[in-house]
mmCIF file of C-alpha atoms in Angstrom:
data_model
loop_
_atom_site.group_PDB
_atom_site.id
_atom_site.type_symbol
_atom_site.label_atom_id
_atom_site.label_comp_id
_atom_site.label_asym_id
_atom_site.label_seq_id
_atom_site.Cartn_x
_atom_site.Cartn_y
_atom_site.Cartn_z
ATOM 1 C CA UNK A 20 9.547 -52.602 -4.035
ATOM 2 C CA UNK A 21 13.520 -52.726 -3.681
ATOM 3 C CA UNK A 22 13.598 -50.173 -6.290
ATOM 4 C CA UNK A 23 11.056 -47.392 -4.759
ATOM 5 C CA UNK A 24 13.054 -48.492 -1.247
ATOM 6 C CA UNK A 25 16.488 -47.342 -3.198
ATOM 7 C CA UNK A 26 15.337 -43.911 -4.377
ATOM 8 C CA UNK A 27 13.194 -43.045 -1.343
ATOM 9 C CA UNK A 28 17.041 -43.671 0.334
ATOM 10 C CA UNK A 29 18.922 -41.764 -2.416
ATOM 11 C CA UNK A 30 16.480 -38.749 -1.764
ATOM 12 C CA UNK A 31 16.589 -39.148 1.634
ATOM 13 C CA UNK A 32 20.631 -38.828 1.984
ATOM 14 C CA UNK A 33 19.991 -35.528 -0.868
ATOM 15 C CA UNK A 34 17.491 -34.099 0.968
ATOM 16 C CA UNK A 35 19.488 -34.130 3.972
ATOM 17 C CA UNK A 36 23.000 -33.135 2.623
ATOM 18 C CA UNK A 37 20.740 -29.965 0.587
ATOM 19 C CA UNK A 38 19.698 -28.747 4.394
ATOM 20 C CA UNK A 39 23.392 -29.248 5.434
ATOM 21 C CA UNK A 40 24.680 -26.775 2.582
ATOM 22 C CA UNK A 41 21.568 -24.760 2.955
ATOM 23 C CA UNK A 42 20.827 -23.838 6.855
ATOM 24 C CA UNK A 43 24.289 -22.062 6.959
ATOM 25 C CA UNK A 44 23.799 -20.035 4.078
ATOM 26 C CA UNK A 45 20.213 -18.908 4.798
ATOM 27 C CA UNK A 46 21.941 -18.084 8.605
ATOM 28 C CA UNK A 47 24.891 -15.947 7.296
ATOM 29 C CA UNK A 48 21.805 -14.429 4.655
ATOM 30 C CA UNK A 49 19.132 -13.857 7.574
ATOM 31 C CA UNK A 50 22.440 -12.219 10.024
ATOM 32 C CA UNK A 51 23.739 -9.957 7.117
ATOM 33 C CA UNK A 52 20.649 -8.342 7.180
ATOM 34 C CA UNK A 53 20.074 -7.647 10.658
ATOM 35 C CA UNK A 54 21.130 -5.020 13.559
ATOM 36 C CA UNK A 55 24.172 -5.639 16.145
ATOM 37 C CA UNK A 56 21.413 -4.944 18.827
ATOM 38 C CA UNK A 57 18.843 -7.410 17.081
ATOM 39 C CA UNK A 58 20.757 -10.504 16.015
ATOM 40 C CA UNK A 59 19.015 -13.682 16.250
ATOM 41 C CA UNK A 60 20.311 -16.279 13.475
ATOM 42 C CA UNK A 61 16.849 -18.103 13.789
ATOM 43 C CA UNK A 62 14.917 -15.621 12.541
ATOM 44 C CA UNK A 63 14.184 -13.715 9.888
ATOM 45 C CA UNK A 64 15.142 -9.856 9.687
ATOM 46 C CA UNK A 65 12.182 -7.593 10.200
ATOM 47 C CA UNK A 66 13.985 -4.316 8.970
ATOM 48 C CA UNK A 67 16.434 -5.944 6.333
ATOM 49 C CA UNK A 68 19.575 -3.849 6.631
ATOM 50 C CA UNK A 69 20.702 -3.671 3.117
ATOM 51 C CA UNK A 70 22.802 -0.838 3.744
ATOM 52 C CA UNK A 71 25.033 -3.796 5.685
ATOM 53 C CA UNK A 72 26.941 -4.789 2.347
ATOM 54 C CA UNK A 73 27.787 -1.710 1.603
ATOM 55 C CA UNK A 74 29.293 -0.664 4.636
ATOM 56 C CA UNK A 75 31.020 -3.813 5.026
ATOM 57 C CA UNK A 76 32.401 -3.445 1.447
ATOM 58 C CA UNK A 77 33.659 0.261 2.497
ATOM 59 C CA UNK A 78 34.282 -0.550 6.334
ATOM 60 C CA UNK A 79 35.989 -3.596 5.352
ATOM 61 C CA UNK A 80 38.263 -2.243 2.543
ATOM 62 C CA UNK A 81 37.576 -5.052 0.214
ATOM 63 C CA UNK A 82 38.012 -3.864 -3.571
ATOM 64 C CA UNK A 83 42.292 -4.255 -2.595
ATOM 65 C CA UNK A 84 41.778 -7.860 -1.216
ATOM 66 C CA UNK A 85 39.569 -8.535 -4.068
ATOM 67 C CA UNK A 86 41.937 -7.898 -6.210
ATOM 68 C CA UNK A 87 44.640 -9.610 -4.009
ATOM 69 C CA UNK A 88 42.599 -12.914 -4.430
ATOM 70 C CA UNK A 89 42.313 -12.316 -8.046
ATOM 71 C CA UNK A 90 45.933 -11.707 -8.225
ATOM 72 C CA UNK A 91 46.676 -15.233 -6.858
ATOM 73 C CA UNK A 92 43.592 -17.150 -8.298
ATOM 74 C CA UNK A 93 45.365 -16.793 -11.709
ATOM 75 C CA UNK A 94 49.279 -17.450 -10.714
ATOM 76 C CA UNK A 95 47.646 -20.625 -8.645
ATOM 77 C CA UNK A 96 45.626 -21.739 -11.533
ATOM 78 C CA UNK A 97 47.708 -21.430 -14.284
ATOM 79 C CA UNK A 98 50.939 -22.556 -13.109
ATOM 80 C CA UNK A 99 49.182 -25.685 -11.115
ATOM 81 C CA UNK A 100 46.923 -26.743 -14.083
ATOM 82 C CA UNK A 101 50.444 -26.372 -16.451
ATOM 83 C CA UNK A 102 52.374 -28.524 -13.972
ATOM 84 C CA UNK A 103 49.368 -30.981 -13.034
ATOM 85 C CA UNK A 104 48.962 -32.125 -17.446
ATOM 86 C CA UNK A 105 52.514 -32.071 -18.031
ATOM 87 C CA UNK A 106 53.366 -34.321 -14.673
ATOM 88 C CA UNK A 107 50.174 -36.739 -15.710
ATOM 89 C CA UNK A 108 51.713 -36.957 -18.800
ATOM 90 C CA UNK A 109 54.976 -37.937 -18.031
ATOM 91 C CA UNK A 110 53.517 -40.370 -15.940
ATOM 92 C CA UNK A 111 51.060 -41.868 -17.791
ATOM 93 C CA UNK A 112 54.201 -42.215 -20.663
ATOM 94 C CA UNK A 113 56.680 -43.425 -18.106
ATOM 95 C CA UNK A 114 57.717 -46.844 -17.166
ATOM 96 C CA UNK A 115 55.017 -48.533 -15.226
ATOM 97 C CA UNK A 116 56.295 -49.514 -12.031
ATOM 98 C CA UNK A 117 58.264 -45.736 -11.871
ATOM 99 C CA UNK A 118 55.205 -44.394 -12.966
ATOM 100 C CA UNK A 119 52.614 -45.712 -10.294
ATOM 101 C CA UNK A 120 55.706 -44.848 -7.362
ATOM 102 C CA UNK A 121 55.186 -41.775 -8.407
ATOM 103 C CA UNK A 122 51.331 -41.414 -8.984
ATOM 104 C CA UNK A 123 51.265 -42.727 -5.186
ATOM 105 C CA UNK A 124 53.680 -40.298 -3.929
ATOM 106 C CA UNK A 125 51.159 -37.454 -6.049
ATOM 107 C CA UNK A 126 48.505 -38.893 -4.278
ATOM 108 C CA UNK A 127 49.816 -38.698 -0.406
ATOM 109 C CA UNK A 128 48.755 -35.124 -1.125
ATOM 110 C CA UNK A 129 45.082 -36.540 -0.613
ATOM 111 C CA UNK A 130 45.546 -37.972 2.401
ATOM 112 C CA UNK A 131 48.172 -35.817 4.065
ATOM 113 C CA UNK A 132 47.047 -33.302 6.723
ATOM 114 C CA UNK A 133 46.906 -30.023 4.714
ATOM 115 C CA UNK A 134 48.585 -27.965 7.724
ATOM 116 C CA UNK A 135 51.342 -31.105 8.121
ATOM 117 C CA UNK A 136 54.560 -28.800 6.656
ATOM 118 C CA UNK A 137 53.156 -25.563 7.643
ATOM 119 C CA UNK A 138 56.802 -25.162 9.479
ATOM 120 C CA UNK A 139 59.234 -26.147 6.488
ATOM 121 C CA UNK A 140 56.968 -24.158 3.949
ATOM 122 C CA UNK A 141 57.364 -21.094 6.271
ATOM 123 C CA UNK A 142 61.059 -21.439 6.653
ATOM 124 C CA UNK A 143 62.077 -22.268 3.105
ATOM 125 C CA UNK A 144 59.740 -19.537 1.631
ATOM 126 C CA UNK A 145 61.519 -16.981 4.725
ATOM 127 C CA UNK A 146 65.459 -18.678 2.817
ATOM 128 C CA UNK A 147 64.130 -17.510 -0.253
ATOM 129 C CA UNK A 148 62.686 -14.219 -0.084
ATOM 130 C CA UNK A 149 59.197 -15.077 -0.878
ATOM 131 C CA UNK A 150 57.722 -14.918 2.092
ATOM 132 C CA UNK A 151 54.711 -12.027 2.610
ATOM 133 C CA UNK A 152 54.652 -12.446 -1.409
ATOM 134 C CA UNK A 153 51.884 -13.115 -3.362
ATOM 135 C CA UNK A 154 54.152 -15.110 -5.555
ATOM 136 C CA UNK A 155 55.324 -17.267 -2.088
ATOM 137 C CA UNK A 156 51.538 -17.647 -1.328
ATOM 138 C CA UNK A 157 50.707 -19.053 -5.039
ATOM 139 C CA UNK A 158 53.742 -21.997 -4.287
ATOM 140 C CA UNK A 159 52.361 -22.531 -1.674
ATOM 141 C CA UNK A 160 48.326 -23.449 -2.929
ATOM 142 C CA UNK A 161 50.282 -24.840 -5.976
ATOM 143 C CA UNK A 162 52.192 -27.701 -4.250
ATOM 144 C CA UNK A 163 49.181 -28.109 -2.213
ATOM 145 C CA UNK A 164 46.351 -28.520 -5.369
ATOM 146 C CA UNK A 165 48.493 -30.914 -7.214
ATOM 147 C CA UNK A 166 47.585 -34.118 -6.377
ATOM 148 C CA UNK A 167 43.429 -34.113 -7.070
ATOM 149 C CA UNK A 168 44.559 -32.328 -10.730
ATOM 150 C CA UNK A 169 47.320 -34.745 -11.297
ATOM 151 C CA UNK A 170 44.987 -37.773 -10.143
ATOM 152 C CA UNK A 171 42.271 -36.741 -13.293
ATOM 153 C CA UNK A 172 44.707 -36.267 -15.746
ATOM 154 C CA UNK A 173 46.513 -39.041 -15.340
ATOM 155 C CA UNK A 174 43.219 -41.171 -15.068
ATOM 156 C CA UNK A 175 41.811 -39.407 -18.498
ATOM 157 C CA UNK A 176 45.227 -40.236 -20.463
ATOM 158 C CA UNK A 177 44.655 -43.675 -20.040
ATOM 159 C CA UNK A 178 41.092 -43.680 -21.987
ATOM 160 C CA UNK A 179 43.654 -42.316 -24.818
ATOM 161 C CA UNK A 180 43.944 -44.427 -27.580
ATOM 162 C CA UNK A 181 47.453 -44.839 -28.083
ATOM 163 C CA UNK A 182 47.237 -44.832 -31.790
ATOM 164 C CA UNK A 183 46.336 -41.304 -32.080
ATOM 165 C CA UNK A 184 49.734 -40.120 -30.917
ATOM 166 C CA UNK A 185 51.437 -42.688 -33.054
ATOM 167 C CA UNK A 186 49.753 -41.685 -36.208
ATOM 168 C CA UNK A 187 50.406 -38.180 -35.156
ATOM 169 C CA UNK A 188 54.203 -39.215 -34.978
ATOM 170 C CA UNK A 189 53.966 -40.651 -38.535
ATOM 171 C CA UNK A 190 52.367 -37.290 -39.611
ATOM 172 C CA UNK A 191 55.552 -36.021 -38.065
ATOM 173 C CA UNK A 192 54.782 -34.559 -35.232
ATOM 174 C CA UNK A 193 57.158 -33.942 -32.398
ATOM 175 C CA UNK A 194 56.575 -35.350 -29.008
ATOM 176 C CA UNK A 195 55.598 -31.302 -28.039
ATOM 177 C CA UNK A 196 53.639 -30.705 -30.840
ATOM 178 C CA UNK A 197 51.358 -34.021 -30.758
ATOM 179 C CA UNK A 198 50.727 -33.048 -26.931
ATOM 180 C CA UNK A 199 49.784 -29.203 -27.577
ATOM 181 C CA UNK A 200 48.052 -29.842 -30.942
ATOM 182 C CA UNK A 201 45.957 -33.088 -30.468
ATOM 183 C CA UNK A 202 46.559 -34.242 -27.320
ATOM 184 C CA UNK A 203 45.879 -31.231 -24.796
ATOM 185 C CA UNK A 204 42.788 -30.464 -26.751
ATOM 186 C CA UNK A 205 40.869 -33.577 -25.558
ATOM 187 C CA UNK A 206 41.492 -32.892 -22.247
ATOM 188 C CA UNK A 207 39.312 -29.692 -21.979
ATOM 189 C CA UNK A 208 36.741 -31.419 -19.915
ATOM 190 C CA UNK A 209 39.044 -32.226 -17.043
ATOM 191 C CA UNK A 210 41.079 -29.300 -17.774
ATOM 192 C CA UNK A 211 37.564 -27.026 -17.068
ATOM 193 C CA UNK A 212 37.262 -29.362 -13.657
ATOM 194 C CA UNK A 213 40.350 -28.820 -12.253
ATOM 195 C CA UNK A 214 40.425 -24.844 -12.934
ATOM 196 C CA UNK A 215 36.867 -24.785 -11.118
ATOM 197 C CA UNK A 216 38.985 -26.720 -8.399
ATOM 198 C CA UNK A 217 41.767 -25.072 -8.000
ATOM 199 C CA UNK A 218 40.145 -21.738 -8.405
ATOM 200 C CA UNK A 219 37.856 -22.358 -5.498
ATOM 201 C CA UNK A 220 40.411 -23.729 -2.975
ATOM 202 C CA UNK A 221 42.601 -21.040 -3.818
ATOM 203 C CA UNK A 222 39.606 -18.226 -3.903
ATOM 204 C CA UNK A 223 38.081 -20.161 -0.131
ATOM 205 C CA UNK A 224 41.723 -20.253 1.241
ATOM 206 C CA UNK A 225 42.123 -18.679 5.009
ATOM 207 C CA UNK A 226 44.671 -20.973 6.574
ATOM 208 C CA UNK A 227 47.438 -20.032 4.081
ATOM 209 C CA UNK A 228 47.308 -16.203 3.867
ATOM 210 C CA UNK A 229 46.939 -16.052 7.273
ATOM 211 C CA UNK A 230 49.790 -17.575 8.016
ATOM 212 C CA UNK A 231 52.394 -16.301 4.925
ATOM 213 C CA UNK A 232 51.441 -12.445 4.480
ATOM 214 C CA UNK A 233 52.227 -10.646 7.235
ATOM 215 C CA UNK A 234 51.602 -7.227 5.659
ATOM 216 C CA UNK A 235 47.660 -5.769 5.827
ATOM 217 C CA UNK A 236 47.838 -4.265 2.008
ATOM 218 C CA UNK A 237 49.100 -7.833 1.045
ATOM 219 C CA UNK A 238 45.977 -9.588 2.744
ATOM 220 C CA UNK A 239 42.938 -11.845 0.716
ATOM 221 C CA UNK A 240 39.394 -11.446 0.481
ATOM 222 C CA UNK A 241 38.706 -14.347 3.576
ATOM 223 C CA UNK A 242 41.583 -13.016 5.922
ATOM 224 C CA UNK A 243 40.482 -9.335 5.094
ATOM 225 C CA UNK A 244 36.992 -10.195 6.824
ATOM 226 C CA UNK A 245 39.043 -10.169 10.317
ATOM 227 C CA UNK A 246 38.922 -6.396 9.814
ATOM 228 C CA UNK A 247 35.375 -6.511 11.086
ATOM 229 C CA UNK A 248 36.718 -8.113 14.557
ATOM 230 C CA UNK A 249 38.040 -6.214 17.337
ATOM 231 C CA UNK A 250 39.374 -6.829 20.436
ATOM 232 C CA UNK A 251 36.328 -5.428 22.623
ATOM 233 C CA UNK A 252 33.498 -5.509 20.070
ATOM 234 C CA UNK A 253 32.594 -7.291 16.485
ATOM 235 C CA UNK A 254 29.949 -6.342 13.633
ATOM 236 C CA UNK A 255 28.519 -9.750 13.309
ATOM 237 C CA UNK A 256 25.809 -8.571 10.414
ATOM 238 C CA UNK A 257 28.523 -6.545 8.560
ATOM 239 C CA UNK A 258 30.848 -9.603 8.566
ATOM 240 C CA UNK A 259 28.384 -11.967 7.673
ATOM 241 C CA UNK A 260 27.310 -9.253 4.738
ATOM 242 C CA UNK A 261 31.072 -9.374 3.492
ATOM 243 C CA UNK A 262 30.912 -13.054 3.980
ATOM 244 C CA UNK A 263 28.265 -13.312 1.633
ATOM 245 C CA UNK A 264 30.026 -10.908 -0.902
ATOM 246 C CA UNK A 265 33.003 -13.110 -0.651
ATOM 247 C CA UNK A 266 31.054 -16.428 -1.271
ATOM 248 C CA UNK A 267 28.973 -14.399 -4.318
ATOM 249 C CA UNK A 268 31.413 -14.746 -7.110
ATOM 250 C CA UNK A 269 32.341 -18.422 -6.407
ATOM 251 C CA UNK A 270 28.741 -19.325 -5.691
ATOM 252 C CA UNK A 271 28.006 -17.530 -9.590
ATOM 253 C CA UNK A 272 30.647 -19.735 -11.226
ATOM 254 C CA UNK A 273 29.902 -23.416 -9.373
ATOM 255 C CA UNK A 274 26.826 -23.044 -10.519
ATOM 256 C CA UNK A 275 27.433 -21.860 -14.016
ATOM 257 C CA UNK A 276 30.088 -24.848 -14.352
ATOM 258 C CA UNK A 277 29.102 -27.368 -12.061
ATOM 259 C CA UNK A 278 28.343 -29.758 -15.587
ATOM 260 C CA UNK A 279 31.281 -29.658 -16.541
ATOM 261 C CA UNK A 280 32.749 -30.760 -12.926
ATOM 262 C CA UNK A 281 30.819 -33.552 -12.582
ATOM 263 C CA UNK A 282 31.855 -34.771 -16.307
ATOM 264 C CA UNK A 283 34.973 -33.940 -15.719
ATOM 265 C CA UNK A 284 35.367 -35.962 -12.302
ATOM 266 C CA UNK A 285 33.079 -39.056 -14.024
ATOM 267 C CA UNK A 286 35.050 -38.845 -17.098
ATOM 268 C CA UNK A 287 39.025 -38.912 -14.684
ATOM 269 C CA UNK A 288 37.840 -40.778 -12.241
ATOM 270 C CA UNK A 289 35.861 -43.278 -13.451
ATOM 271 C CA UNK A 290 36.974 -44.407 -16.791
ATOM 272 C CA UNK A 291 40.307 -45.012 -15.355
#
């Protein structure tokens, strides 16, 4: 009885969170495909308007944001995944009571407002000459996509066995080679995880370009949407259709990967 009580619960709460992530998608769907003079997000389209997506894709300009967001998908992955298994390594290596200060002070990142040094982020990128730069933007999503990384990696080294760097070391292998040729290898799983993370955060980000690129050419895929918004008068269908064209590729790769994020989070967070 307790049993049959648990999983009517379980599928319960799923059922529920699946309408959650559903209702708005089949909205911004059922809108896309609609007329300005006809919207009604309740219902479905009678006349689907599938010539929506590709005026918002010409109305909207969005092949140059596209490959603006592409541009600083792969400077914000690489560089925060390269940062994220060298810092978890250094920690994981270090002295204990330095090392878990400084795992804590990786993991404020978690609970720190995101938007908390909006201000000094502006200001120091404006010092430096960064600022309404893709590079400046990519810092930016870097230092703020650390900690979660960081938090796996340094999780996953500790289900290490320590004698496989210390026969590696007998083998004679430097500290840099036993960490790029045996080491780094077994951390593919939560490598995959965090790219999938730190790809869609960056890919999903509004908040950020809004607020460092200044210049319209410079713009990403979410801020370019804005184009479809004007002060008297906005194209809700042709939004929602670039919305949707936006969401496409990320949508495509969660659920192409989304084994190998759950294995990955199981396998950093867990084990630990």
């Amino acid at each position: 009885m307790t049993t049959t009580l648990q999983k009517t619960s379980i599928y319960t709460v799923l059922m529920i969170a699946l309408i959650i992530v559903l209702v708005p998608m089949a909205v911004m769907i059922s809108v896309s495909l609609q007329t300005p003079s006809t919207i009604n997000p309740l219902s479905l389209p009678k006349d689907p308007q599938w010539s929506n997506y590709t005026e918002a894709f010409r109305t909207g300009n969005l092949l140059p944001y596209f490959g603006n967001s592409v541009l600083v998908l792969v400077m914000t992955t690489a560089a925060a995944i390269g940062v994220s298994v060298l810092a978890a390594y250094g920690l994981h290596h270090g002295k204990r009571y330095k090392s878990d200060a400084m795992s804590t002070f990786f993991l404020m990142g978690l609970i720190l407002p995101a938007f908390s040094g909006t201000i000094p982020a502006f200001l120091v990128l404006r010092e430096i000459h960064l600022l309404n730069t893709h590079v400046g933007l990519s810092l930016i999503q870097i230092a703020s996509g650390l900690a979660l990384p960081i938090f796996l990696y340094v999780n996953f080294f500790k289900t290490v066995p320590s004698e496989i760097e210390e026969a590696a070391l007998v083998d004679g292998c430097g500290p840099w080679r036993t960490f790029l040729k045996i080491i780094f290898p077994l951390t593919l799983p939560i490598t995959a995880t965090c790219i999938i993370v730190v790809a869609i955060n960056s890919w999903n980000d509004f908040f950020n370009p809004l607020v460092y690129l200044s210049s319209p050419d410079m713009r990403t895929l979410p801020v370019g949407l804005m184009a479809f918004k004007s002060q008297y008068n906005t194209n809700w269908p042709q939004m929602f259709a670039g919305a949707a064209l936006v969401a496409l590729p990320i949508i495509i790769l969660y659920l192409f990967v989304q084994r190998f994020i759950i294995k990955g989070l199981v396998g950093g967070a867990v084990k630990g």
